[in-house]
């Protein structure tokens, strides 16, 4: 049976539910940062141990995104998303139980991270598949707004609530939000096959361009977090901000990120290349500018806002690019990009920490800026026409092979899926 697009109000409701789910996942991932001291005191563990709840979460997403996307590639998205959101709700409520031990909390975090790894790989194709192909970028922009709101509103609100009611209350509330998303998606999302619809495969498969996007993601995110991981120390030691002013500066950073994805999301469909190139270039300017002018408080605020707008927008644009150029199934390609993003976060924090004693906190922003310049060079490097043609021919040939071998397009589950080579679906 062919795919039937649901009524407009149902499509809008599903997108809203996915935005809420993205907000809930992102808030859950980063909430321990705002509740660090409260959780450490109550659980009787070190601040480092609580910090590991965030670091371990991100590393789990990085490691399992690609294999889990392959394992779940044939599960109808309605049931898969309902299961993922159910796992998020249960994990949140387990975290909120009175007297929960650190070990149980860590297990709940790992389970939630597994759910998030799959969620990011399927959310985009599900949402854009509900609308005409020419609206792909705008839908990705809306989903990114949901995720960005976690930084601007979710974590600050959860930190405030935890400070007044105890750290468990925010996790209980996040479980309720996950349940709301689950009910909406379970009731309104059609039960179509994952391979049905235009969003299951790249609109213009290009293996080389896909690999370029992955490299840009790793380099730019590593560069951003090489410096930003130590931004609080930077604001204190270099810019001279008082402790009570740091939160306001970081709120400005988050607000700029939200504004960036909101504006750029409207332009993704019209200017797909520019909406990636411009934020990567802006990120390089922001990081290098902070190294040069970070001792000037006003310049620091402006440059951090530019950094916030560029980092969030660049990742949104890479997601949109992946939906265009994925050489195989889009959910596998998106999983690869999500893994690249989380690898970049971990690598950036590690690189900044290693270099910190040698170059100081100011130097980490210089290193981050140079890495971002490298990402920009990769992104803007010219491609010979014969290479483009060969890549296009390979993409078309692979599509023919998939059809001839009875792949997921034909619904028989053979070909690449049967070979167990999940990397092949993402062009790896």
CSV table of C-alpha atoms in Angstrom, one decimal:
chain,number,residue,atom,x,y,z
A,1,UNK,CA,0.0,0.0,0.0
A,2,UNK,CA,1.4,3.5,-0.9
A,3,UNK,CA,2.0,6.1,1.7
A,4,UNK,CA,-1.0,8.4,2.4
A,5,UNK,CA,-0.1,11.9,3.9
A,6,UNK,CA,-2.3,12.7,6.9
A,7,UNK,CA,-4.4,15.8,7.3
A,8,UNK,CA,-2.6,19.1,7.9
A,9,UNK,CA,-3.7,19.4,11.6
A,10,UNK,CA,-2.4,15.9,12.3
A,11,UNK,CA,1.0,16.7,10.6
A,12,UNK,CA,1.3,19.9,12.6
A,13,UNK,CA,0.5,18.0,15.9
A,14,UNK,CA,3.1,15.3,15.2
A,15,UNK,CA,5.8,17.9,14.5
A,16,UNK,CA,4.8,19.7,17.7
A,17,UNK,CA,5.1,16.4,19.6
A,18,UNK,CA,8.5,15.7,18.1
A,19,UNK,CA,9.6,19.2,19.0
A,20,UNK,CA,8.5,18.6,22.6
A,21,UNK,CA,10.3,15.2,22.6
A,22,UNK,CA,13.5,16.9,21.3
A,23,UNK,CA,13.2,19.5,24.1
A,24,UNK,CA,12.7,16.7,26.7
A,25,UNK,CA,15.6,14.6,25.5
A,26,UNK,CA,18.0,17.6,25.4
A,27,UNK,CA,17.0,18.8,28.8
A,28,UNK,CA,17.3,15.4,30.3
A,29,UNK,CA,20.8,15.0,28.8
A,30,UNK,CA,22.1,18.3,30.2
A,31,UNK,CA,20.1,18.8,33.4
A,32,UNK,CA,22.7,17.3,35.8
A,33,UNK,CA,25.0,20.2,34.9
A,34,UNK,CA,22.6,22.7,36.6
A,35,UNK,CA,21.9,20.3,39.5
A,36,UNK,CA,25.5,19.2,40.0
A,37,UNK,CA,26.0,20.2,43.7
A,38,UNK,CA,22.5,19.1,44.8
A,39,UNK,CA,22.9,15.7,43.2
A,40,UNK,CA,26.4,15.2,44.5
A,41,UNK,CA,25.4,16.1,48.1
A,42,UNK,CA,22.3,13.9,48.1
A,43,UNK,CA,23.9,10.9,46.4
A,44,UNK,CA,27.1,11.3,48.5
A,45,UNK,CA,29.3,11.2,45.4
A,46,UNK,CA,31.9,13.6,44.0
A,47,UNK,CA,31.1,16.4,41.5
A,48,UNK,CA,33.1,14.5,39.0
A,49,UNK,CA,30.9,11.5,39.4
A,50,UNK,CA,27.8,13.6,38.7
A,51,UNK,CA,29.5,15.2,35.7
A,52,UNK,CA,30.1,11.7,34.4
A,53,UNK,CA,26.3,11.3,34.1
A,54,UNK,CA,26.5,13.9,31.3
A,55,UNK,CA,29.8,12.8,29.7
A,56,UNK,CA,28.8,9.1,29.7
A,57,UNK,CA,25.4,10.0,28.2
A,58,UNK,CA,27.0,11.8,25.3
A,59,UNK,CA,29.6,9.0,24.7
A,60,UNK,CA,26.8,6.4,24.7
A,61,UNK,CA,25.0,8.3,22.0
A,62,UNK,CA,28.1,8.6,20.0
A,63,UNK,CA,28.9,4.9,20.2
A,64,UNK,CA,25.5,3.3,19.6
A,65,UNK,CA,23.8,5.7,17.2
A,66,UNK,CA,24.9,4.0,14.0
A,67,UNK,CA,24.4,0.3,15.0
A,68,UNK,CA,21.0,1.0,16.7
A,69,UNK,CA,19.8,2.9,13.6
A,70,UNK,CA,20.6,-0.2,11.6
A,71,UNK,CA,19.0,-2.7,14.0
A,72,UNK,CA,15.8,-0.7,14.1
A,73,UNK,CA,15.6,0.3,10.4
A,74,UNK,CA,12.6,-2.0,9.7
A,75,UNK,CA,10.5,-1.1,12.7
A,76,UNK,CA,7.4,1.1,11.9
A,77,UNK,CA,8.2,4.6,13.1
A,78,UNK,CA,5.0,5.0,15.0
A,79,UNK,CA,5.8,2.0,17.3
A,80,UNK,CA,9.5,2.8,17.4
A,81,UNK,CA,9.0,6.4,18.6
A,82,UNK,CA,6.4,5.4,21.1
A,83,UNK,CA,8.9,2.8,22.5
A,84,UNK,CA,11.7,5.4,22.7
A,85,UNK,CA,9.5,8.0,24.4
A,86,UNK,CA,8.3,5.3,26.8
A,87,UNK,CA,11.9,4.5,27.7
A,88,UNK,CA,12.6,8.2,28.2
A,89,UNK,CA,9.6,8.5,30.5
A,90,UNK,CA,10.5,5.4,32.6
A,91,UNK,CA,14.2,6.5,32.8
A,92,UNK,CA,13.1,9.9,34.0
A,93,UNK,CA,10.8,8.5,36.6
A,94,UNK,CA,13.3,6.0,37.9
A,95,UNK,CA,15.8,8.9,38.3
A,96,UNK,CA,13.2,10.7,40.3
A,97,UNK,CA,12.6,7.9,42.8
A,98,UNK,CA,13.4,8.7,46.4
A,99,UNK,CA,16.5,7.0,47.7
A,100,UNK,CA,17.7,5.9,44.2
A,101,UNK,CA,21.4,5.0,44.3
A,102,UNK,CA,24.0,6.4,42.0
A,103,UNK,CA,24.3,3.0,40.2
A,104,UNK,CA,20.6,2.9,39.4
A,105,UNK,CA,20.7,6.5,38.3
A,106,UNK,CA,23.6,5.7,36.0
A,107,UNK,CA,21.7,2.7,34.5
A,108,UNK,CA,18.6,4.9,33.9
A,109,UNK,CA,20.8,7.5,32.1
A,110,UNK,CA,22.4,4.9,29.9
A,111,UNK,CA,18.9,3.5,28.9
A,112,UNK,CA,17.8,7.1,28.1
A,113,UNK,CA,20.9,7.7,26.1
A,114,UNK,CA,20.2,4.6,24.0
A,115,UNK,CA,16.7,5.9,23.3
A,116,UNK,CA,18.0,9.3,22.4
A,117,UNK,CA,20.6,7.8,20.0
A,118,UNK,CA,17.8,6.2,17.9
A,119,UNK,CA,15.4,9.2,18.3
A,120,UNK,CA,17.8,11.6,16.6
A,121,UNK,CA,18.2,9.3,13.7
A,122,UNK,CA,14.5,8.8,13.0
A,123,UNK,CA,13.0,12.1,14.1
A,124,UNK,CA,14.0,14.1,11.0
A,125,UNK,CA,12.9,11.5,8.3
A,126,UNK,CA,9.5,11.0,10.1
A,127,UNK,CA,8.8,14.7,10.3
A,128,UNK,CA,9.9,15.8,6.8
A,129,UNK,CA,8.1,12.7,5.4
A,130,UNK,CA,4.8,14.2,6.4
A,131,UNK,CA,5.3,17.2,4.1
A,132,UNK,CA,6.3,17.9,0.5
A,133,UNK,CA,10.0,17.5,-0.3
A,134,UNK,CA,10.5,21.3,-0.8
A,135,UNK,CA,9.7,21.9,2.9
A,136,UNK,CA,12.4,19.6,4.3
A,137,UNK,CA,14.6,22.5,5.5
A,138,UNK,CA,11.8,24.3,7.3
A,139,UNK,CA,10.7,21.2,9.2
A,140,UNK,CA,14.3,20.5,10.3
A,141,UNK,CA,14.4,24.1,11.5
A,142,UNK,CA,11.3,23.6,13.6
A,143,UNK,CA,12.7,20.5,15.2
A,144,UNK,CA,16.0,22.3,15.9
A,145,UNK,CA,14.0,25.0,17.7
A,146,UNK,CA,12.6,22.4,20.0
A,147,UNK,CA,16.1,21.1,20.8
A,148,UNK,CA,17.6,24.6,21.3
A,149,UNK,CA,14.8,25.5,23.8
A,150,UNK,CA,16.3,23.0,26.2
A,151,UNK,CA,19.4,25.2,26.6
A,152,UNK,CA,17.5,28.5,26.8
A,153,UNK,CA,14.5,27.3,29.0
A,154,UNK,CA,14.7,23.6,29.9
A,155,UNK,CA,17.9,23.4,31.8
A,156,UNK,CA,17.5,26.8,33.6
A,157,UNK,CA,13.9,26.0,34.5
A,158,UNK,CA,14.9,22.6,35.7
A,159,UNK,CA,17.8,24.0,37.8
A,160,UNK,CA,15.4,26.6,39.4
A,161,UNK,CA,12.8,23.9,40.1
A,162,UNK,CA,15.5,21.6,41.6
A,163,UNK,CA,16.8,24.3,43.8
A,164,UNK,CA,13.3,24.9,45.3
A,165,UNK,CA,11.9,21.3,45.4
A,166,UNK,CA,14.9,19.0,45.3
A,167,UNK,CA,16.7,17.6,42.2
A,168,UNK,CA,14.3,14.7,41.6
A,169,UNK,CA,11.3,16.9,40.8
A,170,UNK,CA,12.6,18.1,37.4
A,171,UNK,CA,13.2,14.5,36.3
A,172,UNK,CA,9.7,13.6,37.3
A,173,UNK,CA,8.3,16.5,35.2
A,174,UNK,CA,10.4,15.4,32.2
A,175,UNK,CA,8.8,12.0,32.4
A,176,UNK,CA,5.4,13.6,32.1
A,177,UNK,CA,6.5,15.6,29.1
A,178,UNK,CA,7.8,12.4,27.5
A,179,UNK,CA,4.4,10.8,28.1
A,180,UNK,CA,2.6,13.7,26.4
A,181,UNK,CA,4.8,13.3,23.3
A,182,UNK,CA,4.2,9.5,23.4
A,183,UNK,CA,0.4,9.8,23.4
A,184,UNK,CA,0.4,12.4,20.7
A,185,UNK,CA,2.7,10.4,18.4
A,186,UNK,CA,1.0,7.1,19.1
A,187,UNK,CA,-2.4,8.5,18.3
A,188,UNK,CA,-1.6,10.7,15.3
A,189,UNK,CA,1.4,9.3,13.4
A,190,UNK,CA,0.5,6.9,10.6
A,191,UNK,CA,1.8,3.3,10.8
A,192,UNK,CA,3.7,3.3,7.5
A,193,UNK,CA,6.7,1.3,6.6
A,194,UNK,CA,10.1,3.1,7.3
A,195,UNK,CA,11.1,2.9,3.7
A,196,UNK,CA,7.9,4.5,2.4
A,197,UNK,CA,7.9,8.2,1.4
A,198,UNK,CA,10.5,10.6,0.0
A,199,UNK,CA,12.3,11.1,3.3
A,200,UNK,CA,13.6,7.5,3.5
A,201,UNK,CA,16.4,8.2,1.1
A,202,UNK,CA,18.5,11.2,0.2
A,203,UNK,CA,17.0,13.6,-2.4
A,204,UNK,CA,20.3,13.9,-4.3
A,205,UNK,CA,22.6,11.1,-3.1
A,206,UNK,CA,26.2,12.2,-3.1
A,207,UNK,CA,28.7,10.0,-1.2
A,208,UNK,CA,31.5,12.6,-1.3
A,209,UNK,CA,29.3,15.4,-0.1
A,210,UNK,CA,28.0,13.2,2.7
A,211,UNK,CA,31.5,12.5,3.9
A,212,UNK,CA,32.4,16.2,3.7
A,213,UNK,CA,29.4,17.0,6.0
A,214,UNK,CA,30.6,14.4,8.5
A,215,UNK,CA,34.1,15.8,8.5
A,216,UNK,CA,32.8,19.4,8.9
A,217,UNK,CA,30.6,18.2,11.8
A,218,UNK,CA,33.5,16.6,13.7
A,219,UNK,CA,35.9,19.5,13.1
A,220,UNK,CA,33.5,22.3,13.8
A,221,UNK,CA,32.0,20.7,17.0
A,222,UNK,CA,35.5,19.7,18.3
A,223,UNK,CA,36.6,23.3,17.7
A,224,UNK,CA,33.6,24.8,19.4
A,225,UNK,CA,33.8,22.6,22.5
A,226,UNK,CA,37.6,22.8,22.8
A,227,UNK,CA,37.0,26.3,24.0
A,228,UNK,CA,33.4,26.4,25.2
A,229,UNK,CA,33.8,23.6,27.6
A,230,UNK,CA,35.9,26.0,29.7
A,231,UNK,CA,33.8,29.1,29.1
A,232,UNK,CA,33.0,29.7,32.8
A,233,UNK,CA,36.8,29.9,33.5
A,234,UNK,CA,37.2,32.1,30.5
A,235,UNK,CA,34.6,34.6,31.7
A,236,UNK,CA,36.2,34.7,35.1
A,237,UNK,CA,39.9,34.7,34.3
A,238,UNK,CA,40.0,36.6,30.9
A,239,UNK,CA,36.9,38.7,30.7
A,240,UNK,CA,36.6,39.5,34.4
A,241,UNK,CA,32.9,38.8,34.9
A,242,UNK,CA,31.6,38.4,38.4
A,243,UNK,CA,30.1,35.1,39.3
A,244,UNK,CA,26.5,36.5,39.4
A,245,UNK,CA,26.9,37.8,35.9
A,246,UNK,CA,28.0,34.5,34.3
A,247,UNK,CA,24.5,33.0,34.2
A,248,UNK,CA,23.2,36.1,32.3
A,249,UNK,CA,26.0,35.8,29.7
A,250,UNK,CA,25.3,32.1,29.2
A,251,UNK,CA,21.5,32.9,28.9
A,252,UNK,CA,22.4,35.3,26.1
A,253,UNK,CA,24.4,32.5,24.5
A,254,UNK,CA,21.4,30.2,24.6
A,255,UNK,CA,19.0,33.0,23.4
A,256,UNK,CA,21.3,33.6,20.4
A,257,UNK,CA,21.3,29.9,19.6
A,258,UNK,CA,17.5,29.8,19.5
A,259,UNK,CA,17.4,32.9,17.4
A,260,UNK,CA,20.0,31.5,15.0
A,261,UNK,CA,18.1,28.2,14.3
A,262,UNK,CA,14.8,30.1,14.1
A,263,UNK,CA,16.0,32.4,11.4
A,264,UNK,CA,18.2,30.0,9.5
A,265,UNK,CA,15.5,27.3,9.5
A,266,UNK,CA,13.4,29.5,7.3
A,267,UNK,CA,16.2,29.7,4.8
A,268,UNK,CA,17.5,26.1,4.6
A,269,UNK,CA,15.4,25.2,1.6
A,270,UNK,CA,16.3,28.3,-0.4
A,271,UNK,CA,20.0,28.5,0.5
A,272,UNK,CA,21.2,25.0,1.6
A,273,UNK,CA,24.9,25.6,1.1
A,274,UNK,CA,25.0,29.1,2.5
A,275,UNK,CA,23.1,28.2,5.6
A,276,UNK,CA,26.0,25.8,6.5
A,277,UNK,CA,28.9,27.8,5.2
A,278,UNK,CA,28.0,31.1,6.9
A,279,UNK,CA,27.6,29.7,10.4
A,280,UNK,CA,30.8,27.7,10.2
A,281,UNK,CA,32.6,30.9,9.1
A,282,UNK,CA,30.9,32.8,11.9
A,283,UNK,CA,31.9,30.2,14.5
A,284,UNK,CA,35.6,30.6,13.4
A,285,UNK,CA,35.3,34.4,13.7
A,286,UNK,CA,33.7,34.1,17.2
A,287,UNK,CA,36.3,31.7,18.6
A,288,UNK,CA,39.3,33.6,17.2
A,289,UNK,CA,37.7,36.9,18.2
A,290,UNK,CA,37.3,35.6,21.8
A,291,UNK,CA,41.0,34.7,21.8
A,292,UNK,CA,41.9,38.2,20.6
A,293,UNK,CA,39.3,40.4,22.4
A,294,UNK,CA,38.1,38.2,25.2
A,295,UNK,CA,39.5,40.7,27.8
A,296,UNK,CA,36.9,43.2,26.7
A,297,UNK,CA,33.6,42.3,28.5
A,298,UNK,CA,31.3,43.9,25.9
A,299,UNK,CA,33.1,42.2,23.0
A,300,UNK,CA,33.0,38.9,24.9
A,301,UNK,CA,29.2,39.0,25.2
A,302,UNK,CA,28.7,39.8,21.5
A,303,UNK,CA,31.2,37.1,20.4
A,304,UNK,CA,29.6,34.5,22.6
A,305,UNK,CA,26.2,35.3,21.2
A,306,UNK,CA,27.7,34.9,17.7
A,307,UNK,CA,29.2,31.6,18.8
A,308,UNK,CA,25.8,30.4,20.2
A,309,UNK,CA,24.0,31.3,17.0
A,310,UNK,CA,26.6,29.7,14.7
A,311,UNK,CA,27.1,26.4,16.6
A,312,UNK,CA,23.4,25.6,16.8
A,313,UNK,CA,22.7,26.7,13.2
A,314,UNK,CA,25.7,24.7,11.8
A,315,UNK,CA,24.5,21.4,13.3
A,316,UNK,CA,20.9,22.1,12.1
A,317,UNK,CA,22.3,22.8,8.6
A,318,UNK,CA,24.4,19.6,8.6
A,319,UNK,CA,21.2,17.6,9.4
A,320,UNK,CA,19.4,19.2,6.5
A,321,UNK,CA,22.3,18.5,4.2
A,322,UNK,CA,22.4,14.9,5.2
A,323,UNK,CA,18.7,14.5,4.3
A,324,UNK,CA,19.7,15.8,0.8
A,325,UNK,CA,22.9,13.9,0.1
A,326,UNK,CA,22.6,10.7,2.1
A,327,UNK,CA,23.8,7.9,-0.2
A,328,UNK,CA,21.5,5.3,1.4
A,329,UNK,CA,18.8,5.4,4.1
A,330,UNK,CA,18.5,8.8,5.7
A,331,UNK,CA,18.1,7.5,9.3
A,332,UNK,CA,21.4,5.7,9.1
A,333,UNK,CA,23.1,8.8,7.6
A,334,UNK,CA,21.6,11.0,10.3
A,335,UNK,CA,22.8,8.5,13.0
A,336,UNK,CA,26.3,8.9,11.6
A,337,UNK,CA,26.1,12.7,11.8
A,338,UNK,CA,24.7,12.5,15.3
A,339,UNK,CA,27.6,10.2,16.3
A,340,UNK,CA,30.0,12.6,14.7
A,341,UNK,CA,28.5,15.5,16.7
A,342,UNK,CA,28.9,13.7,20.0
A,343,UNK,CA,32.4,12.6,19.1
A,344,UNK,CA,33.2,16.2,18.5
A,345,UNK,CA,31.9,17.2,21.9
A,346,UNK,CA,33.9,14.6,23.7
A,347,UNK,CA,37.0,15.2,21.6
A,348,UNK,CA,36.7,19.0,22.1
A,349,UNK,CA,36.4,18.7,25.8
A,350,UNK,CA,39.4,16.3,25.9
A,351,UNK,CA,41.6,18.4,23.6
A,352,UNK,CA,40.9,21.6,25.6
A,353,UNK,CA,41.7,19.8,28.9
A,354,UNK,CA,45.0,18.5,27.5
A,355,UNK,CA,46.0,21.8,26.1
A,356,UNK,CA,44.8,23.9,29.1
A,357,UNK,CA,48.0,23.7,31.2
A,358,UNK,CA,50.1,24.6,28.2
A,359,UNK,CA,48.1,27.4,26.4
A,360,UNK,CA,45.8,28.6,29.1
A,361,UNK,CA,42.0,29.0,28.8
A,362,UNK,CA,42.4,31.8,26.3
A,363,UNK,CA,44.5,29.5,24.1
A,364,UNK,CA,41.8,26.8,23.9
A,365,UNK,CA,39.6,29.3,22.0
A,366,UNK,CA,42.5,29.9,19.5
A,367,UNK,CA,42.8,26.1,19.0
A,368,UNK,CA,39.1,25.8,18.5
A,369,UNK,CA,39.1,28.7,16.0
A,370,UNK,CA,41.8,27.0,14.0
A,371,UNK,CA,40.0,23.7,13.9
A,372,UNK,CA,36.9,25.6,12.7
A,373,UNK,CA,38.9,27.2,10.0
A,374,UNK,CA,39.9,23.7,8.9
A,375,UNK,CA,36.2,22.7,8.8
A,376,UNK,CA,35.5,25.8,6.6
A,377,UNK,CA,38.4,24.8,4.3
A,378,UNK,CA,37.0,21.3,3.9
A,379,UNK,CA,33.5,22.7,3.3
A,380,UNK,CA,34.5,25.1,0.6
A,381,UNK,CA,37.1,23.0,-1.2
A,382,UNK,CA,36.3,22.8,-5.0
A,383,UNK,CA,35.1,19.5,-6.4
A,384,UNK,CA,36.1,18.5,-9.9
A,385,UNK,CA,33.1,17.9,-12.2
A,386,UNK,CA,34.3,14.4,-13.1
A,387,UNK,CA,34.3,13.4,-9.5
A,388,UNK,CA,30.8,14.7,-9.0
A,389,UNK,CA,29.6,12.8,-12.1
A,390,UNK,CA,31.3,9.6,-10.9
A,391,UNK,CA,29.7,9.9,-7.4
A,392,UNK,CA,26.3,10.5,-9.0
A,393,UNK,CA,26.7,7.5,-11.2
A,394,UNK,CA,27.6,5.3,-8.2
A,395,UNK,CA,24.6,6.6,-6.2
A,396,UNK,CA,22.3,5.8,-9.1
A,397,UNK,CA,23.9,2.4,-9.6
A,398,UNK,CA,23.6,1.6,-5.9
A,399,UNK,CA,19.9,2.5,-6.1
A,400,UNK,CA,19.5,0.2,-9.1
A,401,UNK,CA,21.3,-2.6,-7.2
A,402,UNK,CA,19.0,-2.1,-4.2
A,403,UNK,CA,15.9,-2.4,-6.3
A,404,UNK,CA,17.2,-5.4,-8.2
A,405,UNK,CA,18.3,-7.2,-5.0
A,406,UNK,CA,14.9,-6.7,-3.3
A,407,UNK,CA,16.0,-4.2,-0.6
A,408,UNK,CA,13.8,-2.3,1.7
A,409,UNK,CA,12.4,-0.3,-1.2
A,410,UNK,CA,10.7,-3.5,-2.3
A,411,UNK,CA,9.9,-4.4,1.3
A,412,UNK,CA,11.7,-7.7,1.3
A,413,UNK,CA,14.5,-6.8,3.7
A,414,UNK,CA,17.3,-8.3,1.6
A,415,UNK,CA,20.4,-6.8,-0.1
A,416,UNK,CA,22.3,-4.4,2.1
A,417,UNK,CA,20.1,-5.0,5.2
A,418,UNK,CA,20.4,-8.7,5.0
A,419,UNK,CA,24.2,-8.4,4.7
A,420,UNK,CA,24.3,-6.8,8.2
A,421,UNK,CA,26.6,-4.0,7.0
A,422,UNK,CA,24.9,-0.9,8.6
A,423,UNK,CA,27.8,1.3,7.5
A,424,UNK,CA,26.9,0.7,3.8
A,425,UNK,CA,23.6,2.4,4.3
A,426,UNK,CA,25.3,5.7,5.4
A,427,UNK,CA,27.9,5.5,2.6
A,428,UNK,CA,30.7,4.4,5.0
